[in-house]
Short mmCIF file of C-alpha atoms in Angstrom, two decimals:
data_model
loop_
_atom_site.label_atom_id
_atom_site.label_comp_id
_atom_site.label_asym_id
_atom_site.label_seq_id
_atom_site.Cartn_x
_atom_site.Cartn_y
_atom_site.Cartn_z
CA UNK Z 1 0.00 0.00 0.00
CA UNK Z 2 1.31 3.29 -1.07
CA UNK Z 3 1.55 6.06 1.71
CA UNK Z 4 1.81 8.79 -0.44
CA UNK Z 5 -1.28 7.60 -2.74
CA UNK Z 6 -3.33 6.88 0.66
CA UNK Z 7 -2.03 10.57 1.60
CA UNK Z 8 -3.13 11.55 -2.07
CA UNK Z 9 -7.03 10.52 -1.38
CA UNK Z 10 -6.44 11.82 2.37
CA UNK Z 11 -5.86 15.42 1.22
CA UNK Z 12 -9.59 15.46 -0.63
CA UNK Z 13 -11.75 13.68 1.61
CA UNK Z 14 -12.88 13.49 5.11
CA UNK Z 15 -11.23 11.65 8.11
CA UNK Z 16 -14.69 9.45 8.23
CA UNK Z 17 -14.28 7.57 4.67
CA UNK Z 18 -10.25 7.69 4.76
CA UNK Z 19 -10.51 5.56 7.98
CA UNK Z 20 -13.17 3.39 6.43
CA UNK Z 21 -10.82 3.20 3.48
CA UNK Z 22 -7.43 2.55 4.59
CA UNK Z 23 -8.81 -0.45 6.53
CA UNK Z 24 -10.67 -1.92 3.74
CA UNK Z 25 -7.35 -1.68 1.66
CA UNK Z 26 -5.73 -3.33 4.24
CA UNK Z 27 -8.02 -6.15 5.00
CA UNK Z 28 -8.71 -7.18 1.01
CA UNK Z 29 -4.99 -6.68 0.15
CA UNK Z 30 -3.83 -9.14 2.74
CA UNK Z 31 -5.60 -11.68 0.61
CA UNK Z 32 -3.06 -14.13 -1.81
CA UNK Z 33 -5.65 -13.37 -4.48
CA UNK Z 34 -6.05 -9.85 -4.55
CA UNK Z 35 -3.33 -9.08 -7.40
CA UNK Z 36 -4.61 -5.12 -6.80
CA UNK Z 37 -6.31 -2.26 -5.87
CA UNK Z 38 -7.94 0.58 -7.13
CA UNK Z 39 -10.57 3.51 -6.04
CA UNK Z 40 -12.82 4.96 -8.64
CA UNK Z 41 -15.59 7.55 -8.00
CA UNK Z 42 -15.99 10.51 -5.95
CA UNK Z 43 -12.90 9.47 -3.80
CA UNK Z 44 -10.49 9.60 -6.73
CA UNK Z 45 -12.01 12.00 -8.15
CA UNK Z 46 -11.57 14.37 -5.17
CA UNK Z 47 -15.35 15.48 -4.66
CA UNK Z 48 -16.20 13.18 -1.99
CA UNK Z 49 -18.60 14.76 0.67
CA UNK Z 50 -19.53 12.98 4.20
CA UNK Z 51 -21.99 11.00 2.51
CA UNK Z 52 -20.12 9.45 -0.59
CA UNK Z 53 -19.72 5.76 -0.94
CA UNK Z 54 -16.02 4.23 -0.96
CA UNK Z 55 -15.74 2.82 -4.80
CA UNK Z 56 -13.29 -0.04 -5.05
CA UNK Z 57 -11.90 -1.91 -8.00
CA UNK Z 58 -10.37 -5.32 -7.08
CA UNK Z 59 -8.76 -7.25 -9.27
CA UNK Z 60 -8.19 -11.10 -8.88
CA UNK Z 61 -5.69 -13.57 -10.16
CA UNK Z 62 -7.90 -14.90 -12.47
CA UNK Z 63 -7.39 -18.66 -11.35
CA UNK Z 64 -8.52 -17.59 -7.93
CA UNK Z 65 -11.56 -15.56 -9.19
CA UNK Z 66 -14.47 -18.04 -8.30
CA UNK Z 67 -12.66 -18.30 -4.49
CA UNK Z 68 -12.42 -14.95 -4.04
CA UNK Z 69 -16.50 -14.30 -5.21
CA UNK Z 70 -17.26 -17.37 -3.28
CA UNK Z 71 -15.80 -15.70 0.74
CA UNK Z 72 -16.52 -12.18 -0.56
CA UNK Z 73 -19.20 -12.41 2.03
CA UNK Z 74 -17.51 -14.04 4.86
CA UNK Z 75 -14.78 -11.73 4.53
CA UNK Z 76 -16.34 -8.41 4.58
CA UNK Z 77 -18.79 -9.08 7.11
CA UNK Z 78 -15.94 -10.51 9.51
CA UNK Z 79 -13.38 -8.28 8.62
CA UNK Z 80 -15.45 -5.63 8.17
CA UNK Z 81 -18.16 -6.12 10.34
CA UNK Z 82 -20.43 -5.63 6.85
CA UNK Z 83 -24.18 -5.32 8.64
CA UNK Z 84 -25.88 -7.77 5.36
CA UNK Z 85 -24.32 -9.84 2.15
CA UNK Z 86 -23.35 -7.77 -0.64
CA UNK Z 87 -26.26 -6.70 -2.81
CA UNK Z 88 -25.14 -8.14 -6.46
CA UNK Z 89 -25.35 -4.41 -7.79
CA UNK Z 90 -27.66 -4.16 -10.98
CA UNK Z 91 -26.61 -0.62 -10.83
CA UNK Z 92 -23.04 -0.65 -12.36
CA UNK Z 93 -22.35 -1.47 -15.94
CA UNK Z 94 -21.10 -5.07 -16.96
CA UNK Z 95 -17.43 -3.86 -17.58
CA UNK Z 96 -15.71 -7.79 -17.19
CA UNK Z 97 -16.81 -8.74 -13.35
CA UNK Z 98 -18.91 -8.78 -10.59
CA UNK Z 99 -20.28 -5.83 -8.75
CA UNK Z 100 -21.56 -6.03 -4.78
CA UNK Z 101 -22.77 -2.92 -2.72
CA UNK Z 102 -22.01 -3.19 1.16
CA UNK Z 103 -23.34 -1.20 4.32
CA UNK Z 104 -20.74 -1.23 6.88
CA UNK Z 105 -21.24 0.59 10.21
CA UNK Z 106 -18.36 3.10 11.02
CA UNK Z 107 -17.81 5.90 13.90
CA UNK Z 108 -21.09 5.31 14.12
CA UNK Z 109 -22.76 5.67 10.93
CA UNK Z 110 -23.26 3.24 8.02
CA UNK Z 111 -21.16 3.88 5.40
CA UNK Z 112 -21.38 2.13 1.70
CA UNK Z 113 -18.67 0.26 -0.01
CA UNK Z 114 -19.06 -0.58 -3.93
CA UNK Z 115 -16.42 -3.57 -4.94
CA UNK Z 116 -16.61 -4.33 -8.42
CA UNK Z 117 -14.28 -7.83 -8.52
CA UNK Z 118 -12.80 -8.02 -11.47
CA UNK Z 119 -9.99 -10.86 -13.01
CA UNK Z 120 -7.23 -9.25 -13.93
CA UNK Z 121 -6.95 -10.34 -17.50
CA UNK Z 122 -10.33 -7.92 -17.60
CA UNK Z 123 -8.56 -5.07 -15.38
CA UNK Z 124 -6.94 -2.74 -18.53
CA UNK Z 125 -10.68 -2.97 -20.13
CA UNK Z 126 -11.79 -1.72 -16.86
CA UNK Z 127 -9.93 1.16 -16.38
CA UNK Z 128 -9.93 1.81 -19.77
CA UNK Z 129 -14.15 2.53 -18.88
CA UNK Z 130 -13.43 4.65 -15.39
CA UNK Z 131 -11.30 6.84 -13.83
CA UNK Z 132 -9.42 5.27 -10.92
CA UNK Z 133 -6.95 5.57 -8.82
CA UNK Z 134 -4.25 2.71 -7.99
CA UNK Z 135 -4.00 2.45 -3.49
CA UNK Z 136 -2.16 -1.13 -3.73
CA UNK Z 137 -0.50 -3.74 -5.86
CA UNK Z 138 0.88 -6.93 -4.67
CA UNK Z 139 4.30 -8.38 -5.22
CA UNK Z 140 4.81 -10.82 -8.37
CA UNK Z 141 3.40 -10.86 -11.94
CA UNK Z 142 -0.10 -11.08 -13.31
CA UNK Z 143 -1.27 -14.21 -13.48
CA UNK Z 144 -4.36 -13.22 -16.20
CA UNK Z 145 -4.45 -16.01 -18.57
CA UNK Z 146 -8.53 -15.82 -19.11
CA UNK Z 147 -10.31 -18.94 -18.84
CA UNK Z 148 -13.77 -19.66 -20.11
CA UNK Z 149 -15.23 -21.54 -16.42
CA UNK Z 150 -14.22 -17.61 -15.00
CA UNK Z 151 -16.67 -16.14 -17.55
CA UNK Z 152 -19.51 -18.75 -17.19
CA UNK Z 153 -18.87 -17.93 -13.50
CA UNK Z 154 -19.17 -14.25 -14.23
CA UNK Z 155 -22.16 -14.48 -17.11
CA UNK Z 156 -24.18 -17.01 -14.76
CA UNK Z 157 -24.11 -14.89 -11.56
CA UNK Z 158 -25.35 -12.08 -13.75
CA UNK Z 159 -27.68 -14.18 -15.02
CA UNK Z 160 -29.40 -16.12 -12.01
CA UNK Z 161 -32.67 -14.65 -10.93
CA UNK Z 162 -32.47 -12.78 -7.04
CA UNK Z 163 -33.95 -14.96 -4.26
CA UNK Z 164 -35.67 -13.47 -1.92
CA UNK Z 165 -33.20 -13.01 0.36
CA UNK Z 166 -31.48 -11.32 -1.89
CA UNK Z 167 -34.04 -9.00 -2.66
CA UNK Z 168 -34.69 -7.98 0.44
CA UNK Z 169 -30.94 -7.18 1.00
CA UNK Z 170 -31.57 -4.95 -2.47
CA UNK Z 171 -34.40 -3.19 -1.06
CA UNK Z 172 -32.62 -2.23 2.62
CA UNK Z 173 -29.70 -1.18 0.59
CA UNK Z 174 -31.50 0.80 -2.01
CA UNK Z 175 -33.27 2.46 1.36
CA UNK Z 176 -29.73 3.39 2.80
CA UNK Z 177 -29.12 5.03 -1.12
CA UNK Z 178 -32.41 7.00 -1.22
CA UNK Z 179 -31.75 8.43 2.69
CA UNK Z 180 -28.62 9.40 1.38
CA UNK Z 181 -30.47 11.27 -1.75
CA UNK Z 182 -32.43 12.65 0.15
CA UNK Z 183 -30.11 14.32 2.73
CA UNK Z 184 -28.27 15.78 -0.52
CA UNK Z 185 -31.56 17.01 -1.70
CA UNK Z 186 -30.96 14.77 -4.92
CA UNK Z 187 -34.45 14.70 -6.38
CA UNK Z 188 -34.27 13.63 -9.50
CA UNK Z 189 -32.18 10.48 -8.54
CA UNK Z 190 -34.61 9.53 -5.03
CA UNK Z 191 -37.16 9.41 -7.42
CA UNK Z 192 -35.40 6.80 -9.34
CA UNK Z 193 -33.74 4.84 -6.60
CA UNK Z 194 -37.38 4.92 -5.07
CA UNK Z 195 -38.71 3.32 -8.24
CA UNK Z 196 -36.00 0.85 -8.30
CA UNK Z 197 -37.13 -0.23 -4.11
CA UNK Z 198 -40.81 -0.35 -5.49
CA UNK Z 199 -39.55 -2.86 -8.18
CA UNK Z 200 -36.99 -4.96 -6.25
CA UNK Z 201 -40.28 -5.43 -3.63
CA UNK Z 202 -42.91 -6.26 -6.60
CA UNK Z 203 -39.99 -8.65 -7.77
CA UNK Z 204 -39.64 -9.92 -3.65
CA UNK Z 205 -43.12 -11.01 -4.11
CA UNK Z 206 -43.27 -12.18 -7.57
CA UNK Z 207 -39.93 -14.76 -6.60
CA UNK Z 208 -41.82 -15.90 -3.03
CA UNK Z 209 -45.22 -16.48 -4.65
CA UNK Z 210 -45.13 -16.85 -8.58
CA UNK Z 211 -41.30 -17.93 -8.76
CA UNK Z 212 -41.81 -19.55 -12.17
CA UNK Z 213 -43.62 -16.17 -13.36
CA UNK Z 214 -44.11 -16.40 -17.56
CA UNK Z 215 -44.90 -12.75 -17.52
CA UNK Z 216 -42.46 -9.72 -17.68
CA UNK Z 217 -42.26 -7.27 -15.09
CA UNK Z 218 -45.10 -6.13 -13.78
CA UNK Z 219 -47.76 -7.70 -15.66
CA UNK Z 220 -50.43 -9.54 -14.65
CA UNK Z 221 -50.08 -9.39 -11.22
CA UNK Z 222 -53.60 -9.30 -10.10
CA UNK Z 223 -53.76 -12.31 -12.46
CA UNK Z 224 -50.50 -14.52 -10.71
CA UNK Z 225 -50.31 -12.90 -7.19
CA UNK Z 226 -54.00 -12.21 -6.61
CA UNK Z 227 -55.41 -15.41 -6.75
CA UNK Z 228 -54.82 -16.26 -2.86
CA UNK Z 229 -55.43 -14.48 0.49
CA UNK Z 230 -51.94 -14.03 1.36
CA UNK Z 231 -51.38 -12.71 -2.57
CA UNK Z 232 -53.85 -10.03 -2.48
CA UNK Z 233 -52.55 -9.04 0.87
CA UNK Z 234 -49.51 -8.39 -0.51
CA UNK Z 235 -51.08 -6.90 -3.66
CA UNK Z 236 -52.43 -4.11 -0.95
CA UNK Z 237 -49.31 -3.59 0.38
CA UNK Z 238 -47.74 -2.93 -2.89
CA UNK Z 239 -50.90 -0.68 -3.91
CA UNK Z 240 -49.50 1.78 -0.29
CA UNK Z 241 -46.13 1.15 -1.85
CA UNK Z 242 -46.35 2.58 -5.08
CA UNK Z 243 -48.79 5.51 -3.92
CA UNK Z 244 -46.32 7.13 -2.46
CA UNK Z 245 -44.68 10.37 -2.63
CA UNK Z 246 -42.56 9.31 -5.93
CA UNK Z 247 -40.02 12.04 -4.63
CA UNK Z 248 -39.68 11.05 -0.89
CA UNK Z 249 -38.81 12.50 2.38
CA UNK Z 250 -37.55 11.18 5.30
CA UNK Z 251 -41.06 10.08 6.33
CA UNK Z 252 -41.57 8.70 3.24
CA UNK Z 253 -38.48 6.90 2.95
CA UNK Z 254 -39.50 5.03 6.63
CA UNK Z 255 -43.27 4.55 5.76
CA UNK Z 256 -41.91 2.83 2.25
CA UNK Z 257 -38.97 0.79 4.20
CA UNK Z 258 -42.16 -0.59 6.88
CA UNK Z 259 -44.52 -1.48 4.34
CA UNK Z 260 -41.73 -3.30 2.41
CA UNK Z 261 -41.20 -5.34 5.74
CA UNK Z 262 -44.61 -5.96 6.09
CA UNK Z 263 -44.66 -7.42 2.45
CA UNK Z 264 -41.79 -9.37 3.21
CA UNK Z 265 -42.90 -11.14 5.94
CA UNK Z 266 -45.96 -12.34 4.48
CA UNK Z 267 -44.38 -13.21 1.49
CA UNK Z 268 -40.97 -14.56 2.31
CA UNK Z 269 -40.99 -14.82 6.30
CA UNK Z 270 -38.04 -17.37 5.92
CA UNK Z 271 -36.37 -14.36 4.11
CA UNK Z 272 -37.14 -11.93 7.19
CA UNK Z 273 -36.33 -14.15 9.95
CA UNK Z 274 -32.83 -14.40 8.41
CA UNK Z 275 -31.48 -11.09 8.51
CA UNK Z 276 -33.66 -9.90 11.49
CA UNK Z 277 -30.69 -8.72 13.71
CA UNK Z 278 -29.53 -7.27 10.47
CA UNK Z 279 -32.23 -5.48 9.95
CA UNK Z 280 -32.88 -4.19 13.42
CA UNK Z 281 -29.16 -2.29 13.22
CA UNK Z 282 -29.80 -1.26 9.82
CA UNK Z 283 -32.52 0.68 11.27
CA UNK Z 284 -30.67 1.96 14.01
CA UNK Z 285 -27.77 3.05 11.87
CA UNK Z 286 -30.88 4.74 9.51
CA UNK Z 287 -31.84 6.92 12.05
CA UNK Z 288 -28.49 8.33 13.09
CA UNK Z 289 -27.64 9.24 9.26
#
């Protein structure tokens, strides 16, 4: 890790995210894998405020790819005390890897951390699509002979449908987007990261109750969801949802995140029950942002 490139990013941000980001660079680069490390977005770009997210690029020894997606998890959430899995972000463009959004509590707040995993016979095509700044290499040559199993991992993950577990974790961490939209007075983007939550929970729905759904986004739901008790219920629920203000408040933002819950555990209680102490300091962290 580079001092003077750490001191680089220091000199434009605040102490909050340079913490944050100086032990994430220090907990993924102590992995074999990890051939490097690079931060894109606001940080690099030097217009990071209090709120912005820490943008990572890692890239992977391309043998160790699938290894290094499989822990991604394990390690961030007991290295980095990550409050949920990483959403499998639907946000970022397909550039060559796999993008996951994090929330991870620190001094106090939650804070957001973007790693798009990438092997590195994909990193030049990468960069080539984002501005970024280098924080750490490793010792020792590439090793970025491409193999096909790494792209079938890569196309399939993009691929595979959400669970509902999944979604849910999509939902709480579009929430912790739109609060930060809001605080910025973003309009124009709450509105669509509030469209996206009102998706992700028709989609929660759609996976728990009409999982082999023929029909494309949000048709016929009355037709597939509202042919049982529990379906219409949660046809109801979406009906509160989606009348909304489309351009939330705070307010709004917490009567959307309840309803969503209340969707979710008729829907997929399994789902719930799973990331309940998850959820309970996600909502705590919410409330201090």
């Amino acid at each position: 890790m580079s001092s003077r490139l750490l001191n680089n990013i220091a000199a434009v941000n605040l102490p909050r995210q340079f913490g944050l980001l100086e032990k994430a660079i220090g907990v993924i680069g102590r992995s074999s894998t990890v051939h490097s490390l690079h931060v894109r977005g606001s940080l690099a770009a030097g217009t990071a405020d209090r709120l912005s997210d820490l943008d990572f690029i890692v890239a992977v020894h391309d043998p160790s790819f699938g290894p290094f997606i499989r822990i991604i998890d394990t390690l961030m959430s007991a290295e980095l005390g990550a409050l949920l899995p990483g959403w499998r972000d639907t946000i970022v463009a397909r550039m060559g890897g796999l993008g996951y959004v994090f929330l991870v509590p620190h001094e106090g707040v939650l804070q957001q951390i973007d790693l798009y995993a990438v092997p590195v016979s994909r990193l030049d095509t990468v960069l080539a699509r984002t501005k970024a700044m280098p924080v750490y290499q490793a010792d020792g040559e590439r090793f970025q002979r491409h193999s096909q199993q790494v792209d079938w991992l890569i196309n399939s993950t993009l691929d595979r449908p959400y669970t509902t577990r999944e979604l849910l974790v999509e939902i709480l961490v579009l929430g912790h987007m739109i609060h930060k939209r809001i605080a910025r007075g973003q309009r124009y983007v709450a509105y669509a990261e509030m469209f996206a939550l009102h998706t992700a929970a028709k989609n929660l729905i759609k996976a728990a109750l009409a999982p082999g759904s023929a029909f494309y986004g949000w048709y016929q739901l009355g037709e597939e969801i509202g042919t049982t008790p529990i379906g219409r219920q949660c046809l109801a629920g979406l009906d509160r949802l989606i009348s909304g203000n489309p351009i939330p408040q705070s307010g709004d933002l917490t009567a959307a995140l309840n309803i969503v819950l209340e969707l979710a555990e008729r829907a997929a209680p399994d789902a719930v029950a799973g990331l309940r102490p998850a959820i309970a300091a996600y909502r705590y962290y919410l409330e201090q942002m």
